[in-house]
Amino acid sequence: GAGVSQSPRYKVAKRGQDVALRCDPISGHVSLFWYQQALGQGPEFLTYFQNEAQLDKSGLPSDRFFAERPEGSVSTLKIQRTQQEDSAVYLCASSFTGGNYGYTFGSGTRLTVV
Amino acid sequence: GENVEQHPSTLSVQEGDSAVIKCTYSDSASNYFPWYKQELGKGPQLIIDIRSNVGEKKDQRIAVTLNKTAKHFSLHITETQPEDSAVYFCAASNQKVTFGTGTKLQVIP
């Protein structure tokens, strides 16, 4: 497609529930990034893929967070046993090459844990 | 890791005036500095970027400057228009992009 597509746009989860957030990057983009954006803050790095390889997951806040990109295209961010502090907008971005070129961001998934 | 500080956090200007947003970074290895504009309910959109081998770059009403020695970089918007109203983020990258905390710009018609 023409841009980065994320789904769902909004997700309400009960505390303790598992969620899966999907990202469809721009076709042909090698690099894919996940960021977490709390209200009124800048995006915070979570993890980075180059093709199907997860090269950096240093930003994942706990072992409840897991990301995959099995075929080097679509990526899924999974959060297990959600907690209220997980409430945020989760942004996905893709880039033709690596991190030192402009990212194209999706519109994000707003996760609210109640 | 990299730490990017950004100010001001909010900025109100009259239409037609200039707006300036300033950022500092901590990691001397950072060599790529993008700026993003984020409108309500949307993801950040790249508006301009600059690399460490360049001191200044201009694109129509937007210009960025970089002082590598001082680890400072700035965004200048001239002849502001109401549609420039948004949150602006600076960022610094050495393969991984670290964002500042954002500046909410309001252009008053």
Short mmCIF file of C-alpha atoms in Angstrom, two decimals:
data_model
loop_
_atom_site.label_atom_id
_atom_site.label_comp_id
_atom_site.label_asym_id
_atom_site.label_seq_id
_atom_site.Cartn_x
_atom_site.Cartn_y
_atom_site.Cartn_z
CA GLY A 1 0.00 0.00 0.00
CA ALA A 2 0.89 3.66 -0.09
CA GLY A 3 1.55 4.01 3.62
CA VAL A 4 2.08 2.12 6.85
CA SER A 5 -1.14 0.54 8.00
CA GLN A 6 -1.87 -0.36 11.62
CA SER A 7 -4.79 -2.24 13.06
CA PRO A 8 -6.85 -1.97 15.08
CA ARG A 9 -6.95 1.82 15.41
CA TYR A 10 -8.38 1.54 18.91
CA LYS A 11 -8.29 -1.33 21.38
CA VAL A 12 -9.83 -1.51 24.83
CA ALA A 13 -8.58 -4.41 26.92
CA LYS A 14 -9.45 -5.55 30.39
CA ARG A 15 -6.48 -5.79 32.73
CA GLY A 16 -4.91 -9.20 32.38
CA GLN A 17 -6.07 -9.71 28.80
CA ASP A 18 -3.63 -10.43 25.95
CA VAL A 19 -3.61 -8.14 22.90
CA ALA A 20 -2.06 -8.30 19.43
CA LEU A 21 -1.36 -5.20 17.37
CA ARG A 22 -0.66 -5.46 13.66
CA CYS A 23 1.56 -3.41 11.37
CA ASP A 24 1.66 -3.56 7.57
CA PRO A 25 4.77 -1.64 6.43
CA ILE A 26 5.31 -0.03 3.06
CA SER A 27 6.03 -2.72 0.51
CA GLY A 28 9.77 -3.23 0.07
CA HIS A 29 10.77 -1.47 3.29
CA VAL A 30 13.46 -3.52 4.96
CA SER A 31 13.39 -1.89 8.39
CA LEU A 32 10.46 -1.84 10.78
CA PHE A 33 10.27 -0.13 14.15
CA TRP A 34 7.79 -0.15 17.05
CA TYR A 35 7.44 2.84 19.34
CA GLN A 36 5.26 3.50 22.39
CA GLN A 37 3.84 7.00 22.85
CA ALA A 38 2.32 7.98 26.18
CA LEU A 39 -0.05 10.94 26.28
CA GLY A 40 1.82 14.21 25.84
CA GLN A 41 5.17 12.52 25.36
CA GLY A 42 7.47 11.73 22.47
CA PRO A 43 7.59 8.24 20.98
CA GLU A 44 9.79 5.80 22.93
CA PHE A 45 11.67 3.06 21.07
CA LEU A 46 10.53 -0.50 21.67
CA THR A 47 12.10 -2.74 19.03
CA TYR A 48 13.60 -2.86 15.53
CA PHE A 49 13.53 -5.44 12.72
CA GLN A 50 15.62 -5.69 9.61
CA ASN A 51 13.68 -8.05 7.38
CA GLU A 52 12.67 -10.91 9.69
CA ALA A 53 15.55 -10.45 12.12
CA GLN A 54 14.86 -8.62 15.37
CA LEU A 55 18.09 -6.66 15.76
CA ASP A 56 17.23 -4.60 18.82
CA LYS A 57 14.61 -5.22 21.48
CA SER A 58 16.20 -3.16 24.20
CA GLY A 59 13.16 -0.90 24.55
CA LEU A 60 10.61 -3.59 25.35
CA PRO A 61 9.55 -2.72 28.91
CA SER A 62 9.05 -6.26 30.19
CA ASP A 63 8.89 -9.87 29.11
CA ARG A 64 5.14 -9.41 28.65
CA PHE A 65 5.95 -7.59 25.39
CA PHE A 66 6.84 -9.65 22.34
CA ALA A 67 7.22 -8.68 18.69
CA GLU A 68 7.64 -10.74 15.56
CA ARG A 69 7.99 -10.29 11.81
CA PRO A 70 8.20 -13.89 10.56
CA GLU A 71 8.27 -13.25 6.81
CA GLY A 72 10.00 -9.89 6.82
CA SER A 73 6.83 -7.95 6.04
CA VAL A 74 3.86 -7.75 8.44
CA SER A 75 4.75 -7.40 12.10
CA THR A 76 2.77 -8.11 15.25
CA LEU A 77 3.35 -6.62 18.68
CA LYS A 78 1.87 -8.79 21.41
CA ILE A 79 1.30 -7.73 24.98
CA GLN A 80 0.45 -10.43 27.49
CA ARG A 81 -1.46 -9.90 30.73
CA THR A 82 -2.02 -6.21 30.01
CA GLN A 83 -1.71 -3.69 32.83
CA GLN A 84 -2.98 -0.12 33.13
CA GLU A 85 0.51 1.31 32.55
CA ASP A 86 0.49 -0.31 29.09
CA SER A 87 -2.16 2.22 28.00
CA ALA A 88 -0.56 4.28 25.22
CA VAL A 89 -0.46 4.73 21.46
CA TYR A 90 1.68 2.09 19.78
CA LEU A 91 3.29 3.40 16.60
CA CYS A 92 4.84 1.36 13.84
CA ALA A 93 7.27 2.86 11.31
CA SER A 94 9.10 1.49 8.32
CA SER A 95 12.13 2.60 6.37
CA PHE A 96 13.64 1.53 3.07
CA THR A 97 17.02 0.98 4.66
CA GLY A 98 18.18 1.47 8.20
CA GLY A 99 17.60 3.87 11.04
CA ASN A 100 19.43 6.81 9.57
CA TYR A 101 16.82 7.51 6.94
CA GLY A 102 13.40 9.01 7.44
CA TYR A 103 10.80 6.73 8.85
CA THR A 104 7.22 6.59 7.63
CA PHE A 105 4.89 6.16 10.57
CA GLY A 106 1.46 4.59 10.70
CA SER A 107 -1.40 6.29 12.53
CA GLY A 108 -0.91 4.05 15.54
CA THR A 109 -3.06 1.84 17.73
CA ARG A 110 -4.47 3.50 20.84
CA LEU A 111 -4.55 0.87 23.59
CA THR A 112 -6.60 1.53 26.70
CA VAL A 113 -6.39 -0.97 29.54
CA VAL A 114 -9.30 -0.80 31.97
CA GLY B 1 22.01 5.88 25.49
CA GLU B 2 20.98 9.00 23.65
CA ASN B 3 19.04 11.73 25.48
CA VAL B 4 17.27 14.46 23.50
CA GLU B 5 15.94 17.55 25.22
CA GLN B 6 13.53 19.91 23.48
CA HIS B 7 12.12 23.34 24.32
CA PRO B 8 9.84 25.11 24.56
CA SER B 9 7.11 22.60 25.34
CA THR B 10 4.46 25.02 24.06
CA LEU B 11 4.75 27.93 21.66
CA SER B 12 2.09 30.39 20.50
CA VAL B 13 2.81 32.75 17.60
CA GLN B 14 0.76 35.12 15.48
CA GLU B 15 0.16 34.07 11.89
CA GLY B 16 3.01 35.32 9.74
CA ASP B 17 5.55 35.37 12.57
CA SER B 18 8.46 32.95 12.90
CA ALA B 19 8.70 30.00 15.27
CA VAL B 20 11.90 28.48 16.62
CA ILE B 21 12.25 25.15 18.42
CA LYS B 22 15.55 24.14 19.99
CA CYS B 23 16.96 20.73 20.88
CA THR B 24 20.09 19.31 22.44
CA TYR B 25 21.42 15.76 22.30
CA SER B 26 23.94 13.85 24.37
CA ASP B 27 25.47 11.14 22.18
CA SER B 28 28.29 12.49 20.00
CA ALA B 29 27.90 9.41 17.76
CA SER B 30 24.46 10.58 16.56
CA ASN B 31 24.73 11.66 12.96
CA TYR B 32 21.18 12.02 11.67
CA PHE B 33 18.64 14.55 12.95
CA PRO B 34 15.05 14.33 11.66
CA TRP B 35 12.14 16.56 12.59
CA TYR B 36 8.58 15.28 12.73
CA LYS B 37 5.18 16.99 12.78
CA GLN B 38 2.34 15.19 14.52
CA GLU B 39 -1.29 16.20 14.12
CA LEU B 40 -4.00 14.99 16.46
CA GLY B 41 -4.82 11.33 15.97
CA LYS B 42 -2.07 10.77 13.41
CA GLY B 43 1.40 9.35 13.41
CA PRO B 44 4.46 11.64 13.22
CA GLN B 45 5.29 12.85 9.71
CA LEU B 46 8.84 13.61 8.64
CA ILE B 47 9.12 17.25 7.56
CA ILE B 48 12.87 17.80 7.24
CA ASP B 49 16.11 16.15 8.27
CA ILE B 50 19.79 17.03 8.46
CA ARG B 51 22.95 14.97 8.62
CA SER B 52 26.04 15.67 10.67
CA ASN B 53 28.16 16.76 7.72
CA VAL B 54 25.82 19.69 7.04
CA GLY B 55 25.31 22.78 9.19
CA GLU B 56 22.08 24.08 7.71
CA LYS B 57 19.29 22.93 5.42
CA LYS B 58 16.29 24.80 4.08
CA ASP B 59 13.04 23.68 2.46
CA GLN B 60 10.67 26.52 1.61
CA ARG B 61 9.49 28.00 4.95
CA ILE B 62 11.33 25.44 7.07
CA ALA B 63 15.02 25.48 7.97
CA VAL B 64 17.13 23.42 10.34
CA THR B 65 20.53 24.22 11.79
CA LEU B 66 23.00 21.90 13.48
CA ASN B 67 25.94 22.70 15.74
CA LYS B 68 27.76 19.41 16.28
CA THR B 69 30.31 20.89 18.64
CA ALA B 70 27.66 22.15 21.02
CA LYS B 71 25.27 19.27 20.26
CA HIS B 72 22.49 21.74 19.48
CA PHE B 73 20.02 21.73 16.60
CA SER B 74 17.05 23.93 15.81
CA LEU B 75 13.96 24.15 13.64
CA HIS B 76 12.91 27.50 12.18
CA ILE B 77 9.51 28.03 10.59
CA THR B 78 8.99 31.38 8.85
CA GLU B 79 5.73 33.02 7.78
CA THR B 80 3.72 30.66 9.98
CA GLN B 81 0.24 29.63 8.90
CA PRO B 82 -2.64 28.16 10.95
CA GLU B 83 -2.06 24.77 9.32
CA ASP B 84 1.41 24.72 10.92
CA SER B 85 -0.32 24.20 14.28
CA ALA B 86 0.71 20.75 15.54
CA VAL B 87 3.17 19.02 17.86
CA TYR B 88 6.74 19.02 16.56
CA PHE B 89 9.37 16.49 17.60
CA CYS B 90 13.10 16.69 17.12
CA ALA B 91 15.09 13.46 17.08
CA ALA B 92 18.65 12.23 16.98
CA SER B 93 19.83 8.96 15.52
CA ASN B 94 22.81 6.67 15.36
CA GLN B 95 20.84 3.88 13.65
CA LYS B 96 18.15 4.12 16.37
CA VAL B 97 16.02 7.27 16.48
CA THR B 98 15.51 8.91 19.89
CA PHE B 99 12.80 11.56 20.08
CA GLY B 100 12.53 14.74 22.10
CA THR B 101 9.49 15.43 24.26
CA GLY B 102 7.71 17.60 21.71
CA THR B 103 6.67 21.23 21.20
CA LYS B 104 3.01 22.11 20.79
CA LEU B 105 2.90 24.95 18.29
CA GLN B 106 -0.21 27.10 18.05
CA VAL B 107 -0.45 29.62 15.22
CA ILE B 108 -3.06 32.26 15.99
CA PRO B 109 -4.88 33.64 12.93
#
